[in-house]
Short mmCIF file of C-alpha atoms in Angstrom, two decimals:
data_model
loop_
_atom_site.label_atom_id
_atom_site.label_comp_id
_atom_site.label_asym_id
_atom_site.label_seq_id
_atom_site.Cartn_x
_atom_site.Cartn_y
_atom_site.Cartn_z
CA ASP A 89 24.12 -12.74 120.88
CA THR A 90 25.94 -10.98 123.47
CA ALA A 91 25.61 -13.00 126.72
CA VAL A 92 25.58 -9.92 129.18
CA SER A 93 25.23 -6.09 127.87
CA GLN A 94 25.94 -3.38 129.63
CA THR A 95 25.07 0.40 128.73
CA PRO A 96 26.15 2.57 127.62
CA LYS A 97 29.75 2.10 127.41
CA TYR A 98 31.38 5.47 128.21
CA LEU A 99 29.90 7.67 130.40
CA VAL A 100 31.43 11.32 130.80
CA THR A 101 29.12 13.59 133.25
CA GLN A 102 29.98 16.28 135.81
CA MET A 103 30.38 16.22 139.37
CA GLY A 104 27.16 16.06 140.93
CA ASN A 105 24.85 14.23 138.55
CA ASP A 106 22.68 11.54 138.67
CA LYS A 107 23.51 8.82 136.39
CA SER A 108 22.35 5.41 135.70
CA ILE A 109 24.58 2.23 133.61
CA LYS A 110 22.20 -0.44 132.79
CA CYS A 111 22.78 -3.96 132.38
CA GLU A 112 21.21 -7.54 130.92
CA GLN A 113 21.99 -10.87 130.65
CA ASN A 114 20.44 -13.45 128.16
CA LEU A 115 21.79 -16.39 129.74
CA GLY A 116 19.06 -17.41 132.15
CA HIS A 117 21.61 -17.11 135.40
CA ASP A 118 19.56 -16.84 138.60
CA THR A 119 22.66 -14.17 140.28
CA MET A 120 24.18 -10.78 138.79
CA TYR A 121 26.45 -8.82 140.03
CA TRP A 122 28.40 -5.48 140.17
CA TYR A 123 32.18 -5.10 140.18
CA LYS A 124 34.14 -1.75 139.86
CA GLN A 125 37.80 -1.37 138.53
CA ASP A 126 39.82 1.43 139.56
CA SER A 127 42.35 3.29 137.65
CA LYS A 128 44.87 0.83 138.72
CA LYS A 129 43.26 -1.77 137.20
CA PHE A 130 42.57 -3.33 141.07
CA LEU A 131 38.23 -5.12 140.57
CA LYS A 132 36.56 -5.48 143.65
CA ILE A 133 32.79 -6.70 144.09
CA MET A 134 30.09 -3.86 144.89
CA PHE A 135 26.76 -5.74 144.89
CA SER A 136 24.93 -9.09 143.77
CA TYR A 137 21.39 -10.05 143.44
CA ASN A 138 20.08 -13.43 143.41
CA ASN A 139 16.78 -13.79 141.78
CA LYS A 140 15.80 -9.87 142.67
CA GLU A 141 17.08 -10.34 145.99
CA LEU A 142 19.90 -8.45 147.52
CA ILE A 143 22.55 -11.14 149.13
CA ILE A 144 25.68 -9.12 148.64
CA ASN A 145 26.33 -5.21 149.53
CA GLU A 146 30.05 -4.41 149.80
CA THR A 147 30.71 -1.05 151.72
CA VAL A 148 29.87 1.22 149.34
CA PRO A 149 28.38 4.83 149.77
CA ASN A 150 24.98 5.25 150.01
CA ARG A 151 24.99 7.15 146.68
CA PHE A 152 24.93 3.69 144.94
CA SER A 153 21.73 2.10 144.32
CA PRO A 154 21.46 -1.18 142.33
CA LYS A 155 17.73 -2.12 140.80
CA SER A 156 17.14 -5.58 140.13
CA PRO A 157 13.38 -5.18 137.96
CA ASP A 158 13.78 -9.08 137.16
CA LYS A 159 16.45 -11.46 137.41
CA ALA A 160 17.73 -10.36 133.53
CA HIS A 161 18.45 -7.53 134.40
CA LEU A 162 20.63 -5.32 137.56
CA ASN A 163 20.99 -1.89 137.03
CA LEU A 164 23.51 0.77 138.64
CA HIS A 165 22.06 4.75 139.70
CA ILE A 166 24.49 7.01 140.99
CA ASN A 167 23.91 9.96 142.73
CA SER A 168 25.62 13.19 143.36
CA LEU A 169 28.70 11.85 141.34
CA GLU A 170 32.01 12.90 142.52
CA LEU A 171 35.56 12.61 141.05
CA GLY A 172 36.51 9.43 142.73
CA ASP A 173 33.53 7.71 141.49
CA SER A 174 35.61 7.57 137.90
CA ALA A 175 35.93 3.76 137.16
CA VAL A 176 34.80 1.18 135.08
CA TYR A 177 32.29 -0.89 135.87
CA PHE A 178 31.69 -3.92 134.95
CA CYS A 179 28.20 -6.17 135.22
CA ALA A 180 29.02 -9.81 135.55
CA SER A 181 26.36 -12.78 136.09
CA SER A 182 26.61 -16.48 137.20
CA PRO A 183 23.94 -19.69 137.53
CA GLY A 184 23.54 -19.63 141.18
CA ALA A 185 24.70 -20.36 144.44
CA GLY A 186 26.36 -24.32 145.16
CA VAL A 187 28.33 -26.43 142.68
CA THR A 188 26.58 -25.40 139.67
CA ASN A 189 28.25 -21.50 139.85
CA THR A 190 31.05 -22.40 138.96
CA GLU A 191 31.66 -18.90 136.59
CA ALA A 192 31.04 -15.66 136.16
CA PHE A 193 30.32 -14.03 133.12
CA PHE A 194 31.52 -10.26 132.35
CA GLY A 195 30.21 -7.44 130.57
CA GLN A 196 32.28 -5.09 128.27
CA GLY A 197 32.27 -2.62 130.83
CA THR A 198 31.03 1.14 131.08
CA ARG A 199 34.03 3.56 131.44
CA LEU A 200 32.72 6.03 133.99
CA THR A 201 34.55 9.80 133.95
CA VAL A 202 33.44 12.03 136.74
CA VAL A 203 34.77 15.92 135.28
CA ALA B 1498 37.76 -13.82 154.47
CA GLN B 1499 39.67 -14.39 150.93
CA SER B 1500 42.60 -12.78 149.94
CA VAL B 1501 44.53 -12.99 146.69
CA THR B 1502 48.53 -11.66 146.03
CA GLN B 1503 49.34 -11.54 142.61
CA LEU B 1504 53.43 -11.41 142.66
CA ASP B 1505 54.37 -9.80 139.57
CA SER B 1506 52.56 -6.80 138.13
CA GLN B 1507 54.37 -7.08 135.73
CA VAL B 1508 55.86 -9.85 133.38
CA PRO B 1509 57.96 -8.62 130.00
CA VAL B 1510 58.43 -11.73 127.45
CA PHE B 1511 59.77 -12.65 124.37
CA GLU B 1512 57.54 -14.30 121.77
CA GLU B 1513 57.63 -17.66 121.89
CA ALA B 1514 59.47 -17.80 125.62
CA PRO B 1515 58.10 -19.63 128.40
CA VAL B 1516 56.12 -17.41 131.05
CA GLU B 1517 54.87 -18.24 134.63
CA LEU B 1518 52.21 -15.81 136.12
CA ARG B 1519 52.55 -16.27 140.42
CA CYS B 1520 49.64 -16.40 142.03
CA ASN B 1521 49.23 -16.90 145.68
CA TYR B 1522 45.70 -16.81 147.82
CA SER B 1523 44.45 -16.86 151.33
CA SER B 1524 41.31 -18.96 152.96
CA SER B 1525 40.14 -20.19 155.63
CA VAL B 1526 37.25 -22.21 154.07
CA SER B 1527 37.67 -24.40 150.28
CA VAL B 1528 37.48 -22.24 147.59
CA TYR B 1529 37.14 -22.50 143.82
CA LEU B 1530 40.39 -20.56 141.96
CA PHE B 1531 40.07 -18.96 138.34
CA TRP B 1532 42.70 -17.53 135.65
CA TYR B 1533 40.63 -14.23 134.18
CA VAL B 1534 41.95 -12.48 131.38
CA GLN B 1535 41.17 -8.53 130.23
CA TYR B 1536 42.71 -8.01 126.54
CA PRO B 1537 42.91 -3.66 126.05
CA ASN B 1538 39.46 -1.71 126.36
CA GLN B 1539 37.90 -5.29 126.85
CA GLY B 1540 35.73 -6.86 129.55
CA LEU B 1541 37.26 -10.20 131.67
CA GLN B 1542 37.16 -13.24 129.97
CA LEU B 1543 37.57 -16.64 132.16
CA LEU B 1544 40.86 -18.67 130.92
CA LEU B 1545 40.56 -21.67 133.25
CA LYS B 1546 39.09 -22.57 136.57
CA TYR B 1547 39.98 -25.28 139.48
CA LEU B 1548 36.99 -26.56 141.34
CA SER B 1549 38.33 -29.76 142.41
CA GLY B 1550 39.70 -32.88 140.88
CA SER B 1551 43.10 -33.07 139.21
CA THR B 1552 45.03 -30.25 140.04
CA LEU B 1553 46.28 -29.08 136.81
CA VAL B 1554 43.70 -27.42 134.40
CA GLU B 1555 44.29 -26.21 131.06
CA SER B 1556 42.81 -24.45 128.68
CA ILE B 1557 42.04 -23.95 124.66
CA ASN B 1558 44.91 -21.58 123.77
CA GLY B 1559 47.90 -23.24 125.35
CA PHE B 1560 47.95 -21.55 128.82
CA GLU B 1561 47.77 -24.19 131.89
CA ALA B 1562 47.63 -23.60 135.82
CA GLU B 1563 48.80 -25.57 138.68
CA PHE B 1564 46.45 -25.94 141.97
CA ASN B 1565 48.67 -26.48 145.32
CA LYS B 1566 47.11 -26.58 148.60
CA SER B 1567 50.24 -26.81 150.24
CA GLN B 1568 51.31 -23.73 149.11
CA THR B 1569 48.09 -22.45 148.52
CA SER B 1570 49.22 -20.90 144.90
CA PHE B 1571 47.53 -21.18 141.60
CA HIS B 1572 50.33 -20.25 139.01
CA LEU B 1573 49.64 -19.82 135.34
CA ARG B 1574 52.06 -21.08 132.82
CA LYS B 1575 52.24 -20.86 129.33
CA PRO B 1576 55.48 -22.70 127.50
CA SER B 1577 55.55 -20.54 124.26
CA VAL B 1578 53.88 -17.53 124.35
CA HIS B 1579 52.82 -15.03 121.18
CA ILE B 1580 52.14 -10.94 120.78
CA SER B 1581 48.52 -11.74 121.24
CA ASP B 1582 48.34 -13.11 124.87
CA THR B 1583 49.53 -9.74 125.79
CA ALA B 1584 46.85 -8.45 128.36
CA GLU B 1585 45.99 -8.28 132.06
CA TYR B 1586 45.86 -11.59 133.75
CA PHE B 1587 43.84 -11.58 136.88
CA CYS B 1588 43.59 -14.17 139.41
CA ALA B 1589 40.28 -14.67 141.57
CA VAL B 1590 39.10 -16.97 144.05
CA THR B 1591 35.16 -17.37 145.74
CA PRO B 1592 34.40 -19.75 148.46
CA ALA B 1593 33.48 -23.06 147.15
CA GLY B 1594 29.91 -24.01 146.97
CA GLY B 1595 28.44 -20.16 147.93
CA TYR B 1596 27.67 -17.16 145.67
CA ASN B 1597 30.26 -16.41 143.11
CA LYS B 1598 31.41 -13.34 145.08
CA LEU B 1599 34.88 -13.39 143.32
CA ILE B 1600 38.06 -11.65 145.43
CA PHE B 1601 40.52 -10.65 142.95
CA GLY B 1602 43.98 -10.06 143.14
CA ALA B 1603 45.80 -6.91 141.66
CA GLY B 1604 46.37 -8.05 138.53
CA THR B 1605 49.70 -9.41 136.39
CA ARG B 1606 50.61 -7.32 133.02
CA LEU B 1607 51.80 -9.64 130.26
CA ALA B 1608 53.76 -7.74 127.42
CA VAL B 1609 55.07 -10.19 124.91
CA HIS B 1610 57.52 -8.47 122.69
CA PRO B 1611 58.78 -9.76 118.91
#
């Protein structure tokens, strides 16, 4: 079973469209994350939720809206897509804060291409 | 705030040669340190981590990294590389004991040639 799964794996869409990426983890973790990897492979955190509560919100355009219906799911909705949103988006999860929080598990990524 | 510098963007090496991928970090608080590997068109996999204790940590596939607090470094080494080690390697830090907000370096592309 895949620990952290994202759908879709590839997403090609036109500028101005709205799209969503879904993420699910079956590890029983409390904390989930979205990271963005740009064309130069640089990885940067976007958001983090702990038990459905937003705990990290980096400087991200408000066109990006994460939603966590339960602690096993963290979806990312993007409005009015722009060319610069093209990137690989990674979902990750970890046990939570404190000494138990020693490793983040990543999904396979969603390659978003805006044309 | 934390930052991570990976000193080499690309490291070409011949098969069976030793390799070192360099990583330096900056932080005003204690951190945990990680090396992640990304194979082509795949997600990130944890290679090894330093939390506390012995400053030398090892992975199951022959990589090792040494935490050097005075030099704020966490360099990754392997005594003999294989073609299959060709990948992008990312050094990352997170504040110790907090949520796992990983701060990544820019990555080092390891290219192993026959």
